Backbone as a ProteinNet text record, in pm:
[ID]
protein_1_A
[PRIMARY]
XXXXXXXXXXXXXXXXXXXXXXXXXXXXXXXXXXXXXXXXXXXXXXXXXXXXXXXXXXXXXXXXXXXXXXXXXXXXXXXXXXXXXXXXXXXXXXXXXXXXXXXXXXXXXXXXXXXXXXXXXXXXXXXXXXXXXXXXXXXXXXXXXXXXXXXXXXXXXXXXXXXXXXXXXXXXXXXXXXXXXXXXXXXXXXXXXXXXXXXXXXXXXXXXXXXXXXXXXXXXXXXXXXXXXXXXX
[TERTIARY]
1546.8	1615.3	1663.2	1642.2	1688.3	1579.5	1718	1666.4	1744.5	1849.5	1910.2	2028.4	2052.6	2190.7	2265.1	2335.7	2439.8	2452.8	2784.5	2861.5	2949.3	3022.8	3126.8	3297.3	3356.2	3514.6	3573.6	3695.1	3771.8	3819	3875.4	3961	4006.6	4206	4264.1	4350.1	4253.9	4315	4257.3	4307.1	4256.6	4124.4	4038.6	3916.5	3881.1	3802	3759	3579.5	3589.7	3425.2	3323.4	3222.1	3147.4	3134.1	3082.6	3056.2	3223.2	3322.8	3444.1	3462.2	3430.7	3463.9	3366.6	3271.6	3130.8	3169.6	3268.4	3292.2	3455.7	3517.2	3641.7	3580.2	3452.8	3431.9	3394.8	3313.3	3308.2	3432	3542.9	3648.8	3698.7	3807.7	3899.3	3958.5	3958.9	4026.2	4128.8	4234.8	4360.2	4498.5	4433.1	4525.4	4483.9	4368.6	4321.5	4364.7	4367.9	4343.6	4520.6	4644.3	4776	4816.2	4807.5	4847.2	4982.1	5074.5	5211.4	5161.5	5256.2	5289.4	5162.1	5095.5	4993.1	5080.6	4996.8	5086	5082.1	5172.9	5214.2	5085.7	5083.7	4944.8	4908.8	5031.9	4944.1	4894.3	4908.8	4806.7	4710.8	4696.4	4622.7	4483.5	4462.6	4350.9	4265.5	4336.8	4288.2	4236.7	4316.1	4249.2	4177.5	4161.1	4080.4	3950.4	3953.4	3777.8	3767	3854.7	3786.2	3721	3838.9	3750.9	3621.9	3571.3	3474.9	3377.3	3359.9	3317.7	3257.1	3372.4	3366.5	3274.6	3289.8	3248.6	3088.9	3010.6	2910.4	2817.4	2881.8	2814.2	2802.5	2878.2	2929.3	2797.4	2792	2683.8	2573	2510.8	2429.4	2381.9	2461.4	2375.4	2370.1	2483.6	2511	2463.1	2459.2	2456.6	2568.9	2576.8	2626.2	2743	2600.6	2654.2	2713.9	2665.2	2692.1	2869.4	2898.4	2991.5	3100.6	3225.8	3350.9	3476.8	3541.3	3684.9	3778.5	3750.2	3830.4	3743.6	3623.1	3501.1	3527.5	3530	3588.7	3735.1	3816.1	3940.7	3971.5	3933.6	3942.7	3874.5	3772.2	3708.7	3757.5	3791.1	3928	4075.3	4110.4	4230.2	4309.1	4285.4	4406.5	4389.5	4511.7	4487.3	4399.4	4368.4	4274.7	4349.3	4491.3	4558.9	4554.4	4540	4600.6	4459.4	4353.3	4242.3	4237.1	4294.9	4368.4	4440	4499.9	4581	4490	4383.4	4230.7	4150.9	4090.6	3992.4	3996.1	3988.5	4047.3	3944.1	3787.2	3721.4	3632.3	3567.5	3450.3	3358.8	3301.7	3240.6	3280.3	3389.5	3488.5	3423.6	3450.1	3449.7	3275.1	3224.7	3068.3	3026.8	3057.8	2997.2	3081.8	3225.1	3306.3	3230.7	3177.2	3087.2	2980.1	2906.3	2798.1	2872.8	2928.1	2957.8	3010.5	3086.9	3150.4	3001.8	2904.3	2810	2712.4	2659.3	2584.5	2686.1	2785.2	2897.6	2851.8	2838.9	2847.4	2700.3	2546.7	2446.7	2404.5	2443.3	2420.1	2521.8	2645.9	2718.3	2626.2	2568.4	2470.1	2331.8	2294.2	2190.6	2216.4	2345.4	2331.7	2392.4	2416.2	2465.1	2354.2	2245	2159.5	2051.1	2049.8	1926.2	1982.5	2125	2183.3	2063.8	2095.1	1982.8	1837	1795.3	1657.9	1577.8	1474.4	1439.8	1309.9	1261.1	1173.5	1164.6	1060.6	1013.4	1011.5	936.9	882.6	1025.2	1077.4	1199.1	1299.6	1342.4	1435.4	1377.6	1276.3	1237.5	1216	1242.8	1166.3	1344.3	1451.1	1600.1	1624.8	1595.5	1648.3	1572.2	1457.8	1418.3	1499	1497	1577.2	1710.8	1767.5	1923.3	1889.5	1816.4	1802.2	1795.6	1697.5	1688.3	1795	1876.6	1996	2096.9	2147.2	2246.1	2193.2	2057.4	2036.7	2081.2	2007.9	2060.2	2187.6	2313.5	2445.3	2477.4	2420.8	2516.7	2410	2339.8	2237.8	2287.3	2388.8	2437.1	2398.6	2371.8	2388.2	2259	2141.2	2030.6	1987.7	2096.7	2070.5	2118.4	2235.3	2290.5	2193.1	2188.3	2112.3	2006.9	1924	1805.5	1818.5	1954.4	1995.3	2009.5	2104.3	2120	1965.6	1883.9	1793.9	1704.7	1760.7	1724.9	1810.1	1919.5	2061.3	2086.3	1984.9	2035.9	1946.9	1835.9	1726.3	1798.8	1873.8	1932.4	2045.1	2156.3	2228.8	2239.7	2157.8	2149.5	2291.1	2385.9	2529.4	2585.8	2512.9	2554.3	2522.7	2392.1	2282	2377.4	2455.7	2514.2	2606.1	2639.3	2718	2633	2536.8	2439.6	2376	2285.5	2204.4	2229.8	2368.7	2387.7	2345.5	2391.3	2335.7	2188.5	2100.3	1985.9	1982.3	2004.7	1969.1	2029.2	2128	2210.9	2071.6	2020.4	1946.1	1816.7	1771.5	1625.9	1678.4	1764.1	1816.2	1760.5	1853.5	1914.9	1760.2	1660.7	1509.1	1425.1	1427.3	1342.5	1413.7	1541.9	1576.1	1514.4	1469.6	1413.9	1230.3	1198.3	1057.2	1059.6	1190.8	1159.5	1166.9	1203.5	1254.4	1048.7	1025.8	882.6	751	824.4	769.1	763.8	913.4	951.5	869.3	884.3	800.9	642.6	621.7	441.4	353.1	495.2	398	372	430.1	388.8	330.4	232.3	197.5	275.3	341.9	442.5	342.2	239.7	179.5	142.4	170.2	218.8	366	410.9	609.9	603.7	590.3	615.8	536.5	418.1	338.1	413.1	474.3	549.1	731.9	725.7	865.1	841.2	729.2	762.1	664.6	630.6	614.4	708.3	852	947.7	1010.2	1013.2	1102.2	1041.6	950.3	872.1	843.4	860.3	882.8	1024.3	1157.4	1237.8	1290.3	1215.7	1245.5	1169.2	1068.4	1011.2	1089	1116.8	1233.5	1350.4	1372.5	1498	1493.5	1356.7	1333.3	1281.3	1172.7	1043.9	1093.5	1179.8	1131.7	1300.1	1400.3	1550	1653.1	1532	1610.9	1529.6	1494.1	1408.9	1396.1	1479.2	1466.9	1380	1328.5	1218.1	1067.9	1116.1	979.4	1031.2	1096.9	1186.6	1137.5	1171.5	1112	997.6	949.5	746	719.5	793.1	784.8	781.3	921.9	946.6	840.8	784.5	703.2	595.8	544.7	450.2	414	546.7	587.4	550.7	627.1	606.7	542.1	402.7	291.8	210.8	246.2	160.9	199.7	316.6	372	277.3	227.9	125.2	18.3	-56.4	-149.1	-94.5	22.7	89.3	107.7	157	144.2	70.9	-45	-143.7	-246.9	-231.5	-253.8	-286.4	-356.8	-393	-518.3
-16317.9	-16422.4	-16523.3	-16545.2	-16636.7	-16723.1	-17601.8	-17674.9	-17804.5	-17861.1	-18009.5	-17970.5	-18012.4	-18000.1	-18075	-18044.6	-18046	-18147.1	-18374	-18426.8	-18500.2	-18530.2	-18626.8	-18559.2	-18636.7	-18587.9	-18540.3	-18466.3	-18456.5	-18641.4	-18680.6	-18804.6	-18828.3	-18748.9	-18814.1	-18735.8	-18586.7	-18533.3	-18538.7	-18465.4	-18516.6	-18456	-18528.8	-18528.9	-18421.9	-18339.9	-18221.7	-18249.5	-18211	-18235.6	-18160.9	-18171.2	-18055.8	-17949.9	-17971.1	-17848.9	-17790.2	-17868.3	-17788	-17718.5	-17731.4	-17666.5	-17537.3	-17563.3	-17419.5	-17328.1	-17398.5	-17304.1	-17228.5	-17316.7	-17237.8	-17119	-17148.9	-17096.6	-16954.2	-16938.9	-16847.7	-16746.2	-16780.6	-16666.1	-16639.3	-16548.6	-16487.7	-16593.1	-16590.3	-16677.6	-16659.2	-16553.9	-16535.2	-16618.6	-16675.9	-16787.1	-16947.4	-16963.8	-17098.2	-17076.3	-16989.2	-17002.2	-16933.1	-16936.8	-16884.4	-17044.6	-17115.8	-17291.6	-17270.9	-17409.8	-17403.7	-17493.2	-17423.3	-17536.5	-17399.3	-17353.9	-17289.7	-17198.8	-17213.7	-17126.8	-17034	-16926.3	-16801.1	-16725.7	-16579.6	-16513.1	-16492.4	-16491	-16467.1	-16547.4	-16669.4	-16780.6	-16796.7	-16779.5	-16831.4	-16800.3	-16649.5	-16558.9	-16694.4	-16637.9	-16690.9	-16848.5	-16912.8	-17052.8	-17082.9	-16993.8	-16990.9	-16977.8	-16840.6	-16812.4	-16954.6	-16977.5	-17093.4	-17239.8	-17277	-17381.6	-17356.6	-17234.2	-17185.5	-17203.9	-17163.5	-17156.2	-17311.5	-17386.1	-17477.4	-17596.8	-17572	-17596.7	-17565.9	-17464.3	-17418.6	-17462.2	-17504.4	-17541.7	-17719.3	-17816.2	-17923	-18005.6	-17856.8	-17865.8	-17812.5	-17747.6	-17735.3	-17875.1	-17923	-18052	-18161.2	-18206.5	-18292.1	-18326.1	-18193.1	-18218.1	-18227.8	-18164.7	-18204.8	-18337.1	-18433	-18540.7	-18667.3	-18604.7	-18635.2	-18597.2	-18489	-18419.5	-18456.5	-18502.2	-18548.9	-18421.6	-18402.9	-18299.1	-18328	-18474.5	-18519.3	-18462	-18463.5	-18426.4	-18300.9	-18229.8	-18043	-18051.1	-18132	-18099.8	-18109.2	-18195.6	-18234.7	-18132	-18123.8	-17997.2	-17856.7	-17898.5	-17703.4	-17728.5	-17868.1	-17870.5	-17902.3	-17891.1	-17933.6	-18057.7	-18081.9	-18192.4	-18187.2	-18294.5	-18334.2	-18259.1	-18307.6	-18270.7	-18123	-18037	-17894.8	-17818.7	-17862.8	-17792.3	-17799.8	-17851.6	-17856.3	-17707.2	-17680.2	-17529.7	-17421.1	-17489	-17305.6	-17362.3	-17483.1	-17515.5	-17634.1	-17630.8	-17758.8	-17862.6	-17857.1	-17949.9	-17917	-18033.7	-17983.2	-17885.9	-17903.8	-17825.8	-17688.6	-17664.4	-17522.9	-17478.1	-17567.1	-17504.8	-17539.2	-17552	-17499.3	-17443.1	-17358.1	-17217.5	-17094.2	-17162.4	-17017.6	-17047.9	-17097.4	-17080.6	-17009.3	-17038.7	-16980.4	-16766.5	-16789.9	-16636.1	-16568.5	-16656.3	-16607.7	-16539.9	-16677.3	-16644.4	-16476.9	-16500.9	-16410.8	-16286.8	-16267.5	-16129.6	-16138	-16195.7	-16171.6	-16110.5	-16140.4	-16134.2	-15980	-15923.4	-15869.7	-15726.5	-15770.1	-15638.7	-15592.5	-15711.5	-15676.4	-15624.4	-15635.5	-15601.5	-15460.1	-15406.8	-15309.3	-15196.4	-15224.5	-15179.9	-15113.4	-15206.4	-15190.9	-15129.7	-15086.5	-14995.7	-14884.4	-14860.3	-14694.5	-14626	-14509.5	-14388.1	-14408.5	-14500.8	-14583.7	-14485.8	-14432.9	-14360.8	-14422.7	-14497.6	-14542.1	-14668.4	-14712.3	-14858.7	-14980.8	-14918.2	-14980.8	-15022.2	-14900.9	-14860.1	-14952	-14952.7	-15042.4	-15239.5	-15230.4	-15376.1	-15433.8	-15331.5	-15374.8	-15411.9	-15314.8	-15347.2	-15491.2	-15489.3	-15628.3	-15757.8	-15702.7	-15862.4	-15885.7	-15750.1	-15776.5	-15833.5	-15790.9	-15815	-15970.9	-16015.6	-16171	-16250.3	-16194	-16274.6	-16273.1	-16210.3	-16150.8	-16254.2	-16247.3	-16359.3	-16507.9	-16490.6	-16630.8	-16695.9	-16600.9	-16617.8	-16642.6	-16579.6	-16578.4	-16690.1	-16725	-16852.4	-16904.1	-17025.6	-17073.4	-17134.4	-17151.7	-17227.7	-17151.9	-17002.1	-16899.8	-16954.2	-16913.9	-16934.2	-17148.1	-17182.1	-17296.6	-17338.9	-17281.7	-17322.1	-17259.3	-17130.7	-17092.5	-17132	-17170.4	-17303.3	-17388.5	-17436.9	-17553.5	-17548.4	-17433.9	-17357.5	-17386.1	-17347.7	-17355.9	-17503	-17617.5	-17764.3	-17798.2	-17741.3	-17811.9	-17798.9	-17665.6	-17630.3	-17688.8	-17757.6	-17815.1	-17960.3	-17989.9	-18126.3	-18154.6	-18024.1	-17991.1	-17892.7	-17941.2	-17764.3	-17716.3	-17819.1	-17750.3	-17629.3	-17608.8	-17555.6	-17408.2	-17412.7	-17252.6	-17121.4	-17156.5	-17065.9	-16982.7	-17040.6	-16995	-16896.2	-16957.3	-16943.7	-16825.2	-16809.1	-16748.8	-16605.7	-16549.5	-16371.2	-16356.7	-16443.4	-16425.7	-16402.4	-16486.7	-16436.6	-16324	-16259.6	-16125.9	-16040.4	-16042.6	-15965.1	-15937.2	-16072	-16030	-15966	-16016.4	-15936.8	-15725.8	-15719.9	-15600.4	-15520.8	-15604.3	-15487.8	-15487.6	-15570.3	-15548.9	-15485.4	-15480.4	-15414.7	-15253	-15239.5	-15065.6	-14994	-15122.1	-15115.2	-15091.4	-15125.2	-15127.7	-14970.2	-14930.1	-14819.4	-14704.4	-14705.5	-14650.2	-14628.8	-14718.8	-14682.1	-14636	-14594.4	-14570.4	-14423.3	-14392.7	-14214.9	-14176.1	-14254.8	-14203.5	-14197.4	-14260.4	-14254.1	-14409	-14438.3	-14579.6	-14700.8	-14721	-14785.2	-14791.8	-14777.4	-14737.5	-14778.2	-14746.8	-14779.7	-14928	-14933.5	-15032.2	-15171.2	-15156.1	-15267.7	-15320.3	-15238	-15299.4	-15434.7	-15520.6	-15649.6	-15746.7	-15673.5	-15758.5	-15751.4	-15629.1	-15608.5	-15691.7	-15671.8	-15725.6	-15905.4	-15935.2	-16101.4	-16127.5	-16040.8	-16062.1	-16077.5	-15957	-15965.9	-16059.8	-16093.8	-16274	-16412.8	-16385.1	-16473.3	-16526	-16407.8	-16360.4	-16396.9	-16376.7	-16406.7	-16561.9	-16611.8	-16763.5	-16842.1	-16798.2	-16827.4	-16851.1	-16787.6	-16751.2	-16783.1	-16817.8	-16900.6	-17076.7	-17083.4	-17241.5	-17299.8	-17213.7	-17289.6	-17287.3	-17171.1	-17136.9	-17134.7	-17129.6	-17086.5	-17180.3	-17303.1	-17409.5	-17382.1	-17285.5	-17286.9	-17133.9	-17093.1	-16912	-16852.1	-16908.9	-16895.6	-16868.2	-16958	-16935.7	-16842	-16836.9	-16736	-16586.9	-16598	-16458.5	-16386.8	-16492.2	-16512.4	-16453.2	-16486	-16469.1	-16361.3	-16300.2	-16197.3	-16072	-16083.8	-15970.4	-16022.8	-16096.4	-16103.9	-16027	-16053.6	-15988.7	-15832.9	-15786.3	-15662.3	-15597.2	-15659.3	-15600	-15594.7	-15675.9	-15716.6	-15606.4	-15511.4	-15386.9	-15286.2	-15225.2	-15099.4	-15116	-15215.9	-15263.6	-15289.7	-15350.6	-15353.4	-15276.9	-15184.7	-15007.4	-14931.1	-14925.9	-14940.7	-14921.9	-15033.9	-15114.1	-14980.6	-14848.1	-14772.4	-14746.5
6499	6430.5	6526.5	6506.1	6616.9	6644.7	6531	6681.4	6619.7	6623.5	6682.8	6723.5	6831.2	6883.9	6936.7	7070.2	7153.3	7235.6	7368.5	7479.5	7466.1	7488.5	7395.9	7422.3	7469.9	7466.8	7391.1	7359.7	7275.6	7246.4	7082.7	7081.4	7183.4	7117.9	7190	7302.8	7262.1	7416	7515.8	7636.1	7779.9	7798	7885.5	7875.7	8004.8	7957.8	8101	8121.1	8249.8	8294	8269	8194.6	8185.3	8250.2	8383.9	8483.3	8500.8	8509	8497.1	8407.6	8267.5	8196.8	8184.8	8200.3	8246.7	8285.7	8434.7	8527.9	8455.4	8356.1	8301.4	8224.8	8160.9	8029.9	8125	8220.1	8283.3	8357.8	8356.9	8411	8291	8348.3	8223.4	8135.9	8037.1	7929.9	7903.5	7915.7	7887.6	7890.1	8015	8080.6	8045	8020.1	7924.9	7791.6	7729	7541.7	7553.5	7619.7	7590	7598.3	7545.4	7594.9	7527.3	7599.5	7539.3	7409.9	7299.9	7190	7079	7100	7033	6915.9	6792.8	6660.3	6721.1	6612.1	6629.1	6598.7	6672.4	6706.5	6514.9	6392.1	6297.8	6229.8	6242.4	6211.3	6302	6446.4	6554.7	6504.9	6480.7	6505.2	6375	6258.2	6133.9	6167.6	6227.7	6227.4	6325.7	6441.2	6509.5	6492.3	6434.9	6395.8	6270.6	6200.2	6054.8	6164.5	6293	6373.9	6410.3	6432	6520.2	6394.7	6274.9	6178.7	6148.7	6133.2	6077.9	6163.6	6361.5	6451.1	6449.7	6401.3	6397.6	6290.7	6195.1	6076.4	6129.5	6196.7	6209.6	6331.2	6450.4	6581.7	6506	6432.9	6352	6299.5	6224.4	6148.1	6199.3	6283	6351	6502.4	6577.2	6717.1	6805.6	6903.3	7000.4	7057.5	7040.1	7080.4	7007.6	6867.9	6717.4	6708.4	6711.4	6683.5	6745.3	6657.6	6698.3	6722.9	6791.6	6748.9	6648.8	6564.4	6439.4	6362.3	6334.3	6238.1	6177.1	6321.8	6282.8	6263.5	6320	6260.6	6160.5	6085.1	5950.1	5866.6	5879.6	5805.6	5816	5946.9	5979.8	5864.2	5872.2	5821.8	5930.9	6064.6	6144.8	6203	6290.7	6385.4	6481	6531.3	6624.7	6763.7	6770.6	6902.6	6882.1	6765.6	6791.4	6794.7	6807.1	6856.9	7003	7082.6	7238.7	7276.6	7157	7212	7171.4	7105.4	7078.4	7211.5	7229.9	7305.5	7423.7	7515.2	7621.8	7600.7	7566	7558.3	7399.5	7399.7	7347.6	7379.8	7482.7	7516.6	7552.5	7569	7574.9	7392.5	7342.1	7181.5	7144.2	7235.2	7168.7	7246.4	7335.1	7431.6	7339.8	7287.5	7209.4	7087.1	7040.3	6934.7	6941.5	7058.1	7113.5	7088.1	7180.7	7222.3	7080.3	6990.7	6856.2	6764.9	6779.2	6694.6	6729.9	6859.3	6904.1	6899	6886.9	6900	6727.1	6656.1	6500.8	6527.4	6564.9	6539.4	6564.2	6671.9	6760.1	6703	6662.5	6574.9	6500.4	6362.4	6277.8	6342.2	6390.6	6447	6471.9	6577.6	6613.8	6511.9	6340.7	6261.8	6221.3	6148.4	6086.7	6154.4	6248.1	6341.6	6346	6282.2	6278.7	6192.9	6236.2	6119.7	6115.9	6175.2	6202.2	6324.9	6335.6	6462.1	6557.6	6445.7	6526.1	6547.6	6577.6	6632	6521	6462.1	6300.7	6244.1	6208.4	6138.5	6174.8	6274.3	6333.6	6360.3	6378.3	6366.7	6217.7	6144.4	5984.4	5964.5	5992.9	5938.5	6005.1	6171.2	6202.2	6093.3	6112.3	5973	5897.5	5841	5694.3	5711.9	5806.6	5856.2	5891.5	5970	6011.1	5859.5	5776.5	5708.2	5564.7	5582.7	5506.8	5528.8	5650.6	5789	5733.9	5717.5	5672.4	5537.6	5454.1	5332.5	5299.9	5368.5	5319.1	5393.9	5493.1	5588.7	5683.9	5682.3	5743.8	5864.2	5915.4	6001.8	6089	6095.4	6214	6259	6191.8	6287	6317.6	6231.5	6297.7	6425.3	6449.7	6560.9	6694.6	6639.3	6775.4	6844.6	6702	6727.5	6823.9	6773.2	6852.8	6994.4	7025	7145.4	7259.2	7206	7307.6	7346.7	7289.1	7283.4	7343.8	7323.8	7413.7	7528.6	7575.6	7731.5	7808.2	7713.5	7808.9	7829.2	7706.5	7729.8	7850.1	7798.3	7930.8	7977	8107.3	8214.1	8271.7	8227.4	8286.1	8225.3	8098.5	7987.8	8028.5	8096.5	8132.6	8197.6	8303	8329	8243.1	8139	8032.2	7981.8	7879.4	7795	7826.7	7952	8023.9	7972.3	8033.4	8007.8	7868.3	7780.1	7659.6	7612.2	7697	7691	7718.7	7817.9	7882.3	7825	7722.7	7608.4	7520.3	7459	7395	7461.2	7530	7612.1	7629.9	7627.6	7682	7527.4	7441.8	7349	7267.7	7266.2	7222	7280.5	7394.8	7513.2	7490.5	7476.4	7434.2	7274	7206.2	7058.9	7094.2	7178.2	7268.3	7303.9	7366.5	7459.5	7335.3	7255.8	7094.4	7113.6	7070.6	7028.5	7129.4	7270.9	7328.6	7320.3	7299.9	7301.2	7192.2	7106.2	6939.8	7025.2	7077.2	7078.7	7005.6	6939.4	6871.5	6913	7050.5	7171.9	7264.4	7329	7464.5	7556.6	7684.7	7833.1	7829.9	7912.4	7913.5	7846.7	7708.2	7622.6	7596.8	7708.5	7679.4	7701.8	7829.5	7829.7	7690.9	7629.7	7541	7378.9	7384.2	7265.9	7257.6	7352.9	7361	7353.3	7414.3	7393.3	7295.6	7222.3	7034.5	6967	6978.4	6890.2	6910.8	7043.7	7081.7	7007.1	7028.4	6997.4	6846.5	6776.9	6612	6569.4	6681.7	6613.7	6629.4	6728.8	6766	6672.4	6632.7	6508.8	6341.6	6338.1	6244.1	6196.5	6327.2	6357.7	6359.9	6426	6474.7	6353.8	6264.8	6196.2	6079.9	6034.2	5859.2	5843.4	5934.8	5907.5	5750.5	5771.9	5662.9	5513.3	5488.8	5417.2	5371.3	5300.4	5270.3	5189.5	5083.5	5047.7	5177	5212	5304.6	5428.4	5448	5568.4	5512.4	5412.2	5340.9	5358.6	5304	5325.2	5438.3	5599.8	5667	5720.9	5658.6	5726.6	5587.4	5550.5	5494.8	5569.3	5578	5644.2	5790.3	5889.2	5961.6	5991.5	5884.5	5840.3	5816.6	5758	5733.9	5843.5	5967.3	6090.1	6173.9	6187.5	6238.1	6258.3	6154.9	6162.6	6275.9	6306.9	6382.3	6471.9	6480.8	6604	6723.4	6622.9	6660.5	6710.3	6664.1	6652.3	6745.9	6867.3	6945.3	7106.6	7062.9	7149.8	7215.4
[MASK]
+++++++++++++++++++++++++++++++++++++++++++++++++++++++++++++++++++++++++++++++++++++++++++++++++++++++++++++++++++++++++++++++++++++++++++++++++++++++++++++++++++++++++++++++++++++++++++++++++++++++++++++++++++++++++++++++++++++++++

């Protein structure tokens, strides 16, 4: 599972540098996201994730460079100045989007491969699960779309981004090794199988994500292409 995106200041708060902020987004956050003046922790959480939400659906249609911090504030409900005490820049608040989203994808993912033993088994749930995620909320695989247009646009962005790739390369390549123990892989087809399922889900994400009807299509189609896949001794 898993294209328009991602520069632009906050209004009218103070303006941070991209690569500075890269390099914030990369240490501990504890000490960035405790800002003075910030609501109390039982509103925080709640309006936090609704910015992030609201942020994702906003860089989704809009872009990046499209995308104002009044645009989402308004659509969050808050001020422009009080998205300053969740996020120091823009770009602070579309890498925590980034990481918000893929922590949502990736739970599901690793839900729905419970009780699953094999290869098949577990790649047939992630479809279904991708194309499920889609159905209920399209913004997800749009953004991520986006994600990979944006980092070509800004490479300041990659160091962020990057582990995330390798989050995902990991947790598919252990879904690879799944079908190796079974026998329905050969060792020797790991790298060819694994940048099928990538390749299948960037598909998915990029080509058919606006479009669920046909997303569907897809993913049976998919599915039926498995056995042979398998196969493949």
């Amino acid at each position: 599972m898993l294209d328009t995106l991602v520069a632009g200041a906050f209004g009218h708060t103070r303006e941070v540098g991209k690569s500075e902020a890269v390099r914030r987004h990369a240490m501990p956050r504890q000490a960035s996201e405790r800002r003075l003046g910030r609501p109390p922790d039982t509103d925080s959480v709640e309006t936090r994730n609704r910015i992030l939400q609201i942020a994702r659906e906003t860089f989704a249609v809009l872009g990046f460079e499209m995308t104002t911090n009044r645009e989402i504030a308004t659509r969050a409900g808050v001020t422009p100045a009080a998205l300053y005490h969740y996020f120091g820049s823009k770009i602070d608040l579309y890498l925590a989007v980034h990481d918000y989203t893929q922590d949502l994808v990736y739970s599901r993912f690793s839900e729905c491969i419970r009780g699953h033993d094999t290869f098949v088994a577990q790649f047939t749930a992630i479809l279904d699960e991708a194309h499920e995620m889609n159905r209920v909320d399209h913004s997800v695989a749009q953004f991520l779309g986006a994600v990979r247009v944006d980092v070509i646009r800004h490479p300041e962005m990659k160091v962020s981004v990057e582990p995330r790739s390798r989050q995902r390369e990991a947790f598919f390549a252990e879904i690879v090794e799944v079908g190796i123990r079974t026998g329905e892989i050969r060792p020797e087809s790991r790298a060819t199988i694994l940048a099928y399922i990538l390749t299948v889900l960037i598909g998915l994400t990029d080509a058919v994500s606006g479009d669920i009807a046909a997303q569907g299509r897809a993913v049976e189609a998919i599915k039926a292409t498995l056995p042979s896949l398998v196969d493949m001794r």
